[in-house]
Short mmCIF file of C-alpha atoms in Angstrom, two decimals:
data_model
loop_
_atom_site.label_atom_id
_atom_site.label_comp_id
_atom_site.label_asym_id
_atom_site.label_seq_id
_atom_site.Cartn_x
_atom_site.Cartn_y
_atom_site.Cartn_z
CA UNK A 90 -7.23 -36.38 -26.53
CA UNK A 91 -3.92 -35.43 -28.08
CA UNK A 92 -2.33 -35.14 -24.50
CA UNK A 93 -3.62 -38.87 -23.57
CA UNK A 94 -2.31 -40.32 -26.90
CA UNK A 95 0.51 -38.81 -25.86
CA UNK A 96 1.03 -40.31 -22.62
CA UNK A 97 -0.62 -38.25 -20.29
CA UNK A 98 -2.84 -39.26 -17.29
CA UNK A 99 -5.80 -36.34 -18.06
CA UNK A 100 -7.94 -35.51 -15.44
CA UNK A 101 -11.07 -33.10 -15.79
CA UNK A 102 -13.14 -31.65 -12.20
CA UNK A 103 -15.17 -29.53 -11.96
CA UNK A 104 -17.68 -27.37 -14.88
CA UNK A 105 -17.77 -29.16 -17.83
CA UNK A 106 -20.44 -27.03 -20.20
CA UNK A 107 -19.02 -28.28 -23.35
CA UNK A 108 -22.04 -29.58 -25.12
CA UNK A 109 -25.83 -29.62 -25.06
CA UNK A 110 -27.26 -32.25 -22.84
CA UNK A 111 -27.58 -35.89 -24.27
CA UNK A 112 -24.92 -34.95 -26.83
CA UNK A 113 -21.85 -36.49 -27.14
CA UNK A 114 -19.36 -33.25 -26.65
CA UNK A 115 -21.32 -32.57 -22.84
CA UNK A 116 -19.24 -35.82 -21.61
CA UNK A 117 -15.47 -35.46 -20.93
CA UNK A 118 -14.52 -38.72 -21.52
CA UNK A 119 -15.68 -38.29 -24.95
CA UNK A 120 -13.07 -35.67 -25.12
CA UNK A 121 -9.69 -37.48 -23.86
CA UNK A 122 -10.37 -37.16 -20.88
CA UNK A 123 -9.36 -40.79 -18.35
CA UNK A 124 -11.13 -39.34 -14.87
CA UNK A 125 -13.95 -37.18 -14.95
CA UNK A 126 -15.13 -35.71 -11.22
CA UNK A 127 -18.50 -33.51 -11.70
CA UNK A 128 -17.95 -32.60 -14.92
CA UNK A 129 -21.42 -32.53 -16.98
CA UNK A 130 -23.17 -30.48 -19.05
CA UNK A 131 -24.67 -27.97 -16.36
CA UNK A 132 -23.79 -24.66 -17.05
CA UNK A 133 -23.81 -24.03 -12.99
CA UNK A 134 -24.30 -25.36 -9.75
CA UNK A 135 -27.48 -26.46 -8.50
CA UNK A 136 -25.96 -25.56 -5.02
CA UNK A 137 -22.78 -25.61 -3.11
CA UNK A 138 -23.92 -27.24 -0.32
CA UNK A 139 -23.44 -30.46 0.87
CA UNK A 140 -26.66 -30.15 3.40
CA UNK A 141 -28.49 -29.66 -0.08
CA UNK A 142 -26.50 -32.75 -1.82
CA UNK A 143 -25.39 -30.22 -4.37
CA UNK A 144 -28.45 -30.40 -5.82
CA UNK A 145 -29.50 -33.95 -6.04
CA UNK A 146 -31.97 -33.47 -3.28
CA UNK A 147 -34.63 -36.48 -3.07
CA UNK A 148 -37.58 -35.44 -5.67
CA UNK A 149 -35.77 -32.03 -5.69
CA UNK A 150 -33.18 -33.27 -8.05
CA UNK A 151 -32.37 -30.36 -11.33
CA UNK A 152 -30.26 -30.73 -14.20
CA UNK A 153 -28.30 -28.32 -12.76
CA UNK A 154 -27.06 -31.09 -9.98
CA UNK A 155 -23.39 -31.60 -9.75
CA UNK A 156 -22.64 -35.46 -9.73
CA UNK A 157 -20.07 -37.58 -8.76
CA UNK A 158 -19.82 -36.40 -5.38
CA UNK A 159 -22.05 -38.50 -3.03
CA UNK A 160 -19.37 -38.84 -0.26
CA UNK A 161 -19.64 -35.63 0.56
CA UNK A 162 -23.39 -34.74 0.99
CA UNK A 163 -24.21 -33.63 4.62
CA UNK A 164 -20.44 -33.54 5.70
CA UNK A 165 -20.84 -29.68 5.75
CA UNK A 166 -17.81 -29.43 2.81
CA UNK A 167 -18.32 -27.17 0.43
CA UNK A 168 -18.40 -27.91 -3.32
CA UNK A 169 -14.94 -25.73 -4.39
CA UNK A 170 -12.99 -28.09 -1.13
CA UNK A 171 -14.77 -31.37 -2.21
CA UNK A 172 -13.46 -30.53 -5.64
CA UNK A 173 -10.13 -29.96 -4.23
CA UNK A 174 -10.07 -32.71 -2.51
CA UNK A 175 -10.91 -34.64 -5.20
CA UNK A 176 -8.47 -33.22 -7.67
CA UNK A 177 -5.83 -34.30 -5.02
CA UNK A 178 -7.04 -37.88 -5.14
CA UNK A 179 -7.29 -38.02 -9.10
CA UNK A 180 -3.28 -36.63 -9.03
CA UNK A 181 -1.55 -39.25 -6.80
CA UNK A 182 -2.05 -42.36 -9.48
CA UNK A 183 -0.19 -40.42 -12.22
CA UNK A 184 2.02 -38.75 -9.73
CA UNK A 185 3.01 -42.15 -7.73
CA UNK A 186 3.19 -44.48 -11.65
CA UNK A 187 6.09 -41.62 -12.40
CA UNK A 188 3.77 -40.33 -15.44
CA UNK A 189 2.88 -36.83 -17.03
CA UNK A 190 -0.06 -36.09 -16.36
CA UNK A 191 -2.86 -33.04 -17.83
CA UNK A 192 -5.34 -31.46 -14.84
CA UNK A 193 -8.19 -29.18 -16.08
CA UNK A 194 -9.16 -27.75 -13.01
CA UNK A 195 -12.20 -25.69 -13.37
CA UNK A 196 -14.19 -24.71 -10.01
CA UNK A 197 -18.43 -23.88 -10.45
CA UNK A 198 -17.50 -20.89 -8.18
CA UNK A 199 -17.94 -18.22 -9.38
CA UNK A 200 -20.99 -19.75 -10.55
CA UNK A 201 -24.22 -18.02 -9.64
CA UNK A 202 -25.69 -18.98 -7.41
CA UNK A 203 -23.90 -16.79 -5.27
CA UNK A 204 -23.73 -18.63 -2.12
CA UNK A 205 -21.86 -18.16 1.13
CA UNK A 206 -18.76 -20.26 1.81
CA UNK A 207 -19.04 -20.23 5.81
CA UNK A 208 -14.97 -20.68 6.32
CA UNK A 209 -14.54 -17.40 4.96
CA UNK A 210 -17.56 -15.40 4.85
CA UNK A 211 -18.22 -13.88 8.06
CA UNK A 212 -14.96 -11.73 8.12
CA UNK A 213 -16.87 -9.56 4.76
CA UNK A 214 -19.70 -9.72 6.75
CA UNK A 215 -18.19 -7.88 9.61
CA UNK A 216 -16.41 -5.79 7.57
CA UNK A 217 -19.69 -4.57 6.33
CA UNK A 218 -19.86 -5.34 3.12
CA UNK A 219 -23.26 -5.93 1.01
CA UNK A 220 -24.25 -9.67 1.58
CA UNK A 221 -24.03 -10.11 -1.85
CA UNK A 222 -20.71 -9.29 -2.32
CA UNK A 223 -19.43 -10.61 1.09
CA UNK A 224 -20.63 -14.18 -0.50
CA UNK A 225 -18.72 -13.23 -3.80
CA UNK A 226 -15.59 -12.66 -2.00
CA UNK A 227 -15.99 -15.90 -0.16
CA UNK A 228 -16.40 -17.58 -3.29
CA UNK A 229 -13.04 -16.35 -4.47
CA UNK A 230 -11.31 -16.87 -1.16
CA UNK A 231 -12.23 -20.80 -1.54
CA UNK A 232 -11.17 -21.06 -5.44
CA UNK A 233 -7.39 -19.36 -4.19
CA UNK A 234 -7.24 -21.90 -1.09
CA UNK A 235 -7.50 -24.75 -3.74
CA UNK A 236 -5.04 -23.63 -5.90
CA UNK A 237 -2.73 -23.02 -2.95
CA UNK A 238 -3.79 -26.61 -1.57
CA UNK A 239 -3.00 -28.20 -5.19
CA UNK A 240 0.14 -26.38 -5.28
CA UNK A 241 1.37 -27.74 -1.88
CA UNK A 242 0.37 -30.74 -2.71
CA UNK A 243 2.85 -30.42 -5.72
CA UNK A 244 5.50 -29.81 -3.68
CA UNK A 245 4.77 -32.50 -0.84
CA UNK A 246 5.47 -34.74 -4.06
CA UNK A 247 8.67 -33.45 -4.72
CA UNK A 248 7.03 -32.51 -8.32
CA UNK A 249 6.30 -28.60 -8.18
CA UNK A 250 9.29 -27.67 -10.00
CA UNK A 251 8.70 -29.66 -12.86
CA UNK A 252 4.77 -28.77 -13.47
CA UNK A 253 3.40 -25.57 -15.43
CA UNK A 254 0.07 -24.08 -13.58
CA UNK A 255 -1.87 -21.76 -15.67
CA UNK A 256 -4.49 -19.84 -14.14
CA UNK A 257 -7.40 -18.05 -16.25
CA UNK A 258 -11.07 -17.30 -16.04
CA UNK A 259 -13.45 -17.74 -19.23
CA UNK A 260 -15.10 -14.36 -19.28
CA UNK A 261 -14.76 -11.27 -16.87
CA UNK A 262 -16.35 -10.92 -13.92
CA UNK A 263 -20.03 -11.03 -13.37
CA UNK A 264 -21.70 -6.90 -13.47
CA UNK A 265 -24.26 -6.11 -12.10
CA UNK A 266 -27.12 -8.77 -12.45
CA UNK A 267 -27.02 -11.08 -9.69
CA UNK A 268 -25.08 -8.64 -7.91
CA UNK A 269 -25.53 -5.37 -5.88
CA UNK A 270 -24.29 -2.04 -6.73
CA UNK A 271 -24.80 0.00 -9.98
CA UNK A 272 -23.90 -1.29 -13.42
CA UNK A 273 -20.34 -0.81 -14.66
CA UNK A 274 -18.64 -0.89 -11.59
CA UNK A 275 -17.91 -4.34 -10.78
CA UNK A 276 -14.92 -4.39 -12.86
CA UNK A 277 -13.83 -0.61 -13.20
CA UNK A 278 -12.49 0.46 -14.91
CA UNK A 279 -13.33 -1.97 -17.37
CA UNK A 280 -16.75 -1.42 -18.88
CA UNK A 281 -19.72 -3.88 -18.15
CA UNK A 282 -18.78 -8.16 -17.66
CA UNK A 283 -19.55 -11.47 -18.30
CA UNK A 284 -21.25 -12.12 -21.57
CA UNK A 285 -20.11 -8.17 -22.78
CA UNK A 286 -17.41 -7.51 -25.45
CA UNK A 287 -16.61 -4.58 -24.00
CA UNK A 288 -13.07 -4.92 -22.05
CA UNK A 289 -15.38 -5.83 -18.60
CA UNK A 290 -16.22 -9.07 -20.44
CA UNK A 291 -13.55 -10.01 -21.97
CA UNK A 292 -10.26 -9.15 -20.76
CA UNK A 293 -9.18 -10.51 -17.48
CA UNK A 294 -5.99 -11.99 -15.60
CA UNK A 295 -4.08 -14.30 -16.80
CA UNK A 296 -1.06 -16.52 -14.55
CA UNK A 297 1.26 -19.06 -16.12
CA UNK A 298 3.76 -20.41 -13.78
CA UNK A 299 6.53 -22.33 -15.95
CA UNK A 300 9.48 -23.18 -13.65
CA UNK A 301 13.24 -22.47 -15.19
CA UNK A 302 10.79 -20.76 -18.11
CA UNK A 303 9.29 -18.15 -16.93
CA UNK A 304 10.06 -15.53 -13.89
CA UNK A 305 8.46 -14.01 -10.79
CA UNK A 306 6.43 -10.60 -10.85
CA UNK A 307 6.85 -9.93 -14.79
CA UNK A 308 4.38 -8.69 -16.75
CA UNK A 309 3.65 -9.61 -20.40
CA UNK A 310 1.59 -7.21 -22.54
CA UNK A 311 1.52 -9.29 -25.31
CA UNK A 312 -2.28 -9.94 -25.88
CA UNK A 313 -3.63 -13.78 -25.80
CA UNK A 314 -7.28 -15.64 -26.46
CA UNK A 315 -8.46 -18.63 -25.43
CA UNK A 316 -7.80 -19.89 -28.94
CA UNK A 317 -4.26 -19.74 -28.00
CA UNK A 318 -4.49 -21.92 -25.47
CA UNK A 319 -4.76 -25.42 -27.05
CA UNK A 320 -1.17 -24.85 -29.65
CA UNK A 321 0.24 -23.67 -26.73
CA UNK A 322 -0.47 -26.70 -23.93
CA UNK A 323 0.67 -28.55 -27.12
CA UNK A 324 4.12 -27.24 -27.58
CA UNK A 325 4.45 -26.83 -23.61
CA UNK A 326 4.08 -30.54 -23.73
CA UNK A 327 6.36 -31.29 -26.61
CA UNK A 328 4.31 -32.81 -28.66
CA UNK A 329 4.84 -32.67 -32.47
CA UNK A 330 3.43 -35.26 -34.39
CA UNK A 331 -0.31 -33.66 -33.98
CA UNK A 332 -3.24 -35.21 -35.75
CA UNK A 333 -5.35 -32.53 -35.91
CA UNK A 334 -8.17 -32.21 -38.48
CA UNK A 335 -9.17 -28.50 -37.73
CA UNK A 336 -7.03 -25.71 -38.79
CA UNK A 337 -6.20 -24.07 -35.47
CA UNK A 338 -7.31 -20.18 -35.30
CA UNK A 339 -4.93 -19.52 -32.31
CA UNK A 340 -1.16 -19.31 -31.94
CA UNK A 341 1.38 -20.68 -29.79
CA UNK A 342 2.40 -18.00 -26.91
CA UNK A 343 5.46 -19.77 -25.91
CA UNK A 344 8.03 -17.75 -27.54
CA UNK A 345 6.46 -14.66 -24.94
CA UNK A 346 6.80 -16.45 -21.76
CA UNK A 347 10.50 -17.69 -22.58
CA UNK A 348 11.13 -14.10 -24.28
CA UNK A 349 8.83 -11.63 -22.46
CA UNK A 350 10.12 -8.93 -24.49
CA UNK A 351 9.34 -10.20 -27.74
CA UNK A 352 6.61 -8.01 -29.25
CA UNK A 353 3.52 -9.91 -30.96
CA UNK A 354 2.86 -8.68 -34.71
CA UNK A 355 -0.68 -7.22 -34.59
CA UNK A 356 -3.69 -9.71 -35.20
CA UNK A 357 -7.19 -9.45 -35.52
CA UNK A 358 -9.21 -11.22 -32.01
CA UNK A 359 -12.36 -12.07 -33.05
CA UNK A 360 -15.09 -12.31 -30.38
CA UNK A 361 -18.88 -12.88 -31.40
CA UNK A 362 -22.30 -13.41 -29.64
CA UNK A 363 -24.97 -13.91 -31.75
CA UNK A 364 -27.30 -15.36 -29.52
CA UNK A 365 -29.45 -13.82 -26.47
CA UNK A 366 -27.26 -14.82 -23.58
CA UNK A 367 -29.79 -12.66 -20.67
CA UNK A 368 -33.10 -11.69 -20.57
CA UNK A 369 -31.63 -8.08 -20.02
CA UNK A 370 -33.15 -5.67 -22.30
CA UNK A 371 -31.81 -1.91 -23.45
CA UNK A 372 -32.84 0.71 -22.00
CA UNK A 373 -33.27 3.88 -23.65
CA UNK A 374 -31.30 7.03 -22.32
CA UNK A 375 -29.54 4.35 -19.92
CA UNK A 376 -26.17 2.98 -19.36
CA UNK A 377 -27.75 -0.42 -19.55
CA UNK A 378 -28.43 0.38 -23.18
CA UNK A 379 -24.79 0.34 -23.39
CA UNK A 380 -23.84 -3.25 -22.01
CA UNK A 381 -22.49 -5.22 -25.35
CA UNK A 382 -24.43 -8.04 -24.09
CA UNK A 383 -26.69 -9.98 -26.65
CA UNK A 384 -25.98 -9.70 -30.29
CA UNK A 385 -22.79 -8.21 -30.29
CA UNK A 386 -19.84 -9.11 -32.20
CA UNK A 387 -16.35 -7.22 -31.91
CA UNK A 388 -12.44 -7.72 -33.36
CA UNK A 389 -9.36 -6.13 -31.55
CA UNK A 390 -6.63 -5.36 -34.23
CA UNK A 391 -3.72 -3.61 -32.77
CA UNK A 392 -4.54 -0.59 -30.73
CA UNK A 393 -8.21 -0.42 -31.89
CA UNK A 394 -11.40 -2.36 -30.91
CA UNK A 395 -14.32 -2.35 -33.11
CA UNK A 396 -17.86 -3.42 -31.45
CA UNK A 397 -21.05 -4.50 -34.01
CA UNK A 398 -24.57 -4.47 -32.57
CA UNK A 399 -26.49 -7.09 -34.44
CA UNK A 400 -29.69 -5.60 -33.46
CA UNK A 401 -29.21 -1.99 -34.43
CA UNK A 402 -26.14 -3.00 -37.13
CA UNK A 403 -24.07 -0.05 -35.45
CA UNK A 404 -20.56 0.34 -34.87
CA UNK A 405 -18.49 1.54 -31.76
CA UNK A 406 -14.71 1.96 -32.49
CA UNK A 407 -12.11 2.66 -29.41
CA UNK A 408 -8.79 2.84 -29.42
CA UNK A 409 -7.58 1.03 -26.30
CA UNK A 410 -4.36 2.46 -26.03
CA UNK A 411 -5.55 5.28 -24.75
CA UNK A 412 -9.24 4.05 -23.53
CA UNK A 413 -9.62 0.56 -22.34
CA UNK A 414 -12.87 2.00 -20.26
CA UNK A 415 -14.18 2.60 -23.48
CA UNK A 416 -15.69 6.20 -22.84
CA UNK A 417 -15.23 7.66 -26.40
CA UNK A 418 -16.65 5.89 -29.32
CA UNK A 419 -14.32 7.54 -32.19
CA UNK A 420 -16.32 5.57 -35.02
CA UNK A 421 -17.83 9.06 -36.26
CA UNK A 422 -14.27 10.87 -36.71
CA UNK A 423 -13.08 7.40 -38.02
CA UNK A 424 -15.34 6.09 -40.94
CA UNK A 425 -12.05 4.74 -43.05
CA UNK A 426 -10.58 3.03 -39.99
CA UNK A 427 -14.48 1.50 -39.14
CA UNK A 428 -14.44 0.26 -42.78
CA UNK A 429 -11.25 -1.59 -42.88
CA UNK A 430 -12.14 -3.36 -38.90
CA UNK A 431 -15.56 -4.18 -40.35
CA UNK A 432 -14.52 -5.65 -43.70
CA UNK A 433 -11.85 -7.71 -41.73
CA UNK A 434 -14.17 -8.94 -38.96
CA UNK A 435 -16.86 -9.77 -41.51
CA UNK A 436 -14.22 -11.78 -43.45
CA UNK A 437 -12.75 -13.75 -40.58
CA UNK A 438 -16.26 -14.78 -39.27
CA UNK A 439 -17.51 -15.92 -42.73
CA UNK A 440 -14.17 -18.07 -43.22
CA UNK A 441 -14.81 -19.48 -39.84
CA UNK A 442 -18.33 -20.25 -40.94
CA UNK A 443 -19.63 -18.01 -37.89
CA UNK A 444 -23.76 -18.06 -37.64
CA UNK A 445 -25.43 -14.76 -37.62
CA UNK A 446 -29.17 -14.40 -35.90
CA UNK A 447 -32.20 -13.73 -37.98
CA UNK A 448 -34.31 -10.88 -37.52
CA UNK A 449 -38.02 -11.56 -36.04
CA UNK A 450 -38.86 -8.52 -38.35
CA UNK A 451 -37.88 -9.63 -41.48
CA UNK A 452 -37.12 -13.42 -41.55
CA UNK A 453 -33.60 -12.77 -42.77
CA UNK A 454 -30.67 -13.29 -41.36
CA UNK A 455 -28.55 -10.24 -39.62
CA UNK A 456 -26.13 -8.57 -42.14
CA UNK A 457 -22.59 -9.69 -41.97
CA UNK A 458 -20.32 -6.42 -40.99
CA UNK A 459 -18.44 -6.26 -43.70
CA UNK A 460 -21.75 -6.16 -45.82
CA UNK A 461 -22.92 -3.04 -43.28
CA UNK A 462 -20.19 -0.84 -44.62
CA UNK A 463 -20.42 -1.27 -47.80
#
């Protein structure tokens, strides 16, 4: 919204998943955005075929159907190219009128379902590789042609030099439901994945080409959230007059990309699930009992990580500098350094007014951290 008042041309395709159905927040032109292509409040695909109409099959139709794309059903193009091929269409108004213009490009794949993307595919299958994870890999292959098609459209323009790409994903990769293989693997040596606070779920790759900014091949330690991101795109964009009625829990990384020796001051990164994201259940005397998925809260503050289990009010503590597969829970040896993590992490989610689950048991909510170790 702040980017259109500003001048920009913004253009949303692909995954929306902002709000609840029916609700305001799950449209995108509620949120700023001019064009929206597909973007609704499914949380995945119905399908990324167009011989299944991406879901909008005749009497077959789910909620989980990706519109906006009826030109392409039975055409044999597959959802991540007709996305493509619409984002190419949405940028040559902006791009031809001479104006700025904002592209949130954000693919279903890697969306379960895990489907096959036949221009890619049967090279993993002859390679041998589980079907599973042959489909996976096709997946990816599709989301990198995009970006590569995007980018040379960019530069067919004439415009590639003077337009910042970031590239992130909103959650590690997906472990080991809906997938082959054992758990823990998918993303070694990062424990677990997707909706986990250990490292597998939560820290991934992160791209940001910025042309006469920032430089090939260097690497930036400097830890970021998604927070982060909306100050940032701000200040990228040079905006400065910003009426913004929330007060912003992220920070601008700008100063690391232009100085990528600049050392952030140390800051607690909050990350909290109180809510049963999978139907996954502990098990006991099981790595699955260690997953950090459902009810798990957790705050990185320099070096350490501290982990809260809702459900058991428990504590891991790491330090990451040494352990980012998070082998050796050091909360035992640690009580004074579990104490201050806790009493900060219960602090920062009460001041964000953070919503803790209540216990079938007892009809109360779930203690607050803080309130554990005291």
């Amino acid at each position: 919204q702040l980017l259109k008042e500003a001048g920009y041309y913004t253009i949303h395709v692909g995954k929306a998943h902002w709000g609840s159905m029916g609700t305001p927040g799950s449209n995108p032109h509620n949120l700023g955005f001019m064009v929206n292509i597909a973007g609704h409040a499914g949380g995945h695909p119905q399908s990324y075929l167009s011989e299944e109409q991406y879901g909008n099959m005749p009497e077959k139709s789910k909620p989980q159907a990706v519109p906006d794309l009826e030109q392409y059903f039975n055409t044999g193009i597959f959802l991540t190219e007709a996305l493509t091929l619409e984002a190419i269409k949405a940028l040559k108004n902006p791009i031809d009128r001479h104006e700025p213009f904002y592209l949130n490009m954000a693919h279903y794949a890697l969306h379960t379902p895990i489907m096959a993307d036949d221009r890619f595919v049967q090279k993993y299958y002859d390679a041998g590789i589980d079907s599973i994870e042959a489909k996976y890999a096709s997946l990816i292959e599709g989301m990198d042609k995009s970006l590569g098609d995007i980018m040379d459209f960019l530069k067919k323009k004439g415009i590639d030099k003077n337009t910042i790409i970031i590239f992130m994903s909103d959650n590690g990769g997906l472990d080991h439901h809906a997938r082959s293989s054992p758990v823990n693997t998918h993303n070694y040596p990062l424990k677990s994945g997707k909706g986990s606070v250990y490292e597998g779920g939560i820290r991934e790759p992160m791209i940001v080409k910025w042309p006469g900014v920032t430089k090939p091949n260097i690497i930036n330690k400097n830890p970021v959230i998604i927070d982060d991101f909306f100050p940032s795109i701000l200040e990228m964009a040079g905006i400065k007059q910003r009426n913004i009625v929330q007060k912003l829990d992220g920070q601008s990384f700008v100063p690391y990309l232009k100085n990528p020796q600049l050392k952030e001051a140390d800051r607690p990164l909050i990350f909290h699930y109180p809510n049963k994201w999978t139907n996954l259940r502990p098990e006991e005397n099981s790595d699955v009992n260690y997953l950090g998925i459902n009810y798990f809260s957790a705050i990185r503050y320099g070096k350490w990580k501290l982990l809260y289990s809702m459900r058991n009010q428990t504590f891991e503590l790491y330090d990451l500098s040494k352990d980012t597969r998070e082998d050796n829970n050091l909360a035992a040896q640690n009580p004074a350094e579990v104490k201050k993590l806790a009493t900060l992490l219960g602090a920062t989610l009460k001041a964000r007014g953070a919503q803790m689950p209540v216990a079938k048991a007892s009809g109360k909510e779930v203690p607050f951290p803080d309130e554990v170790v005291k």
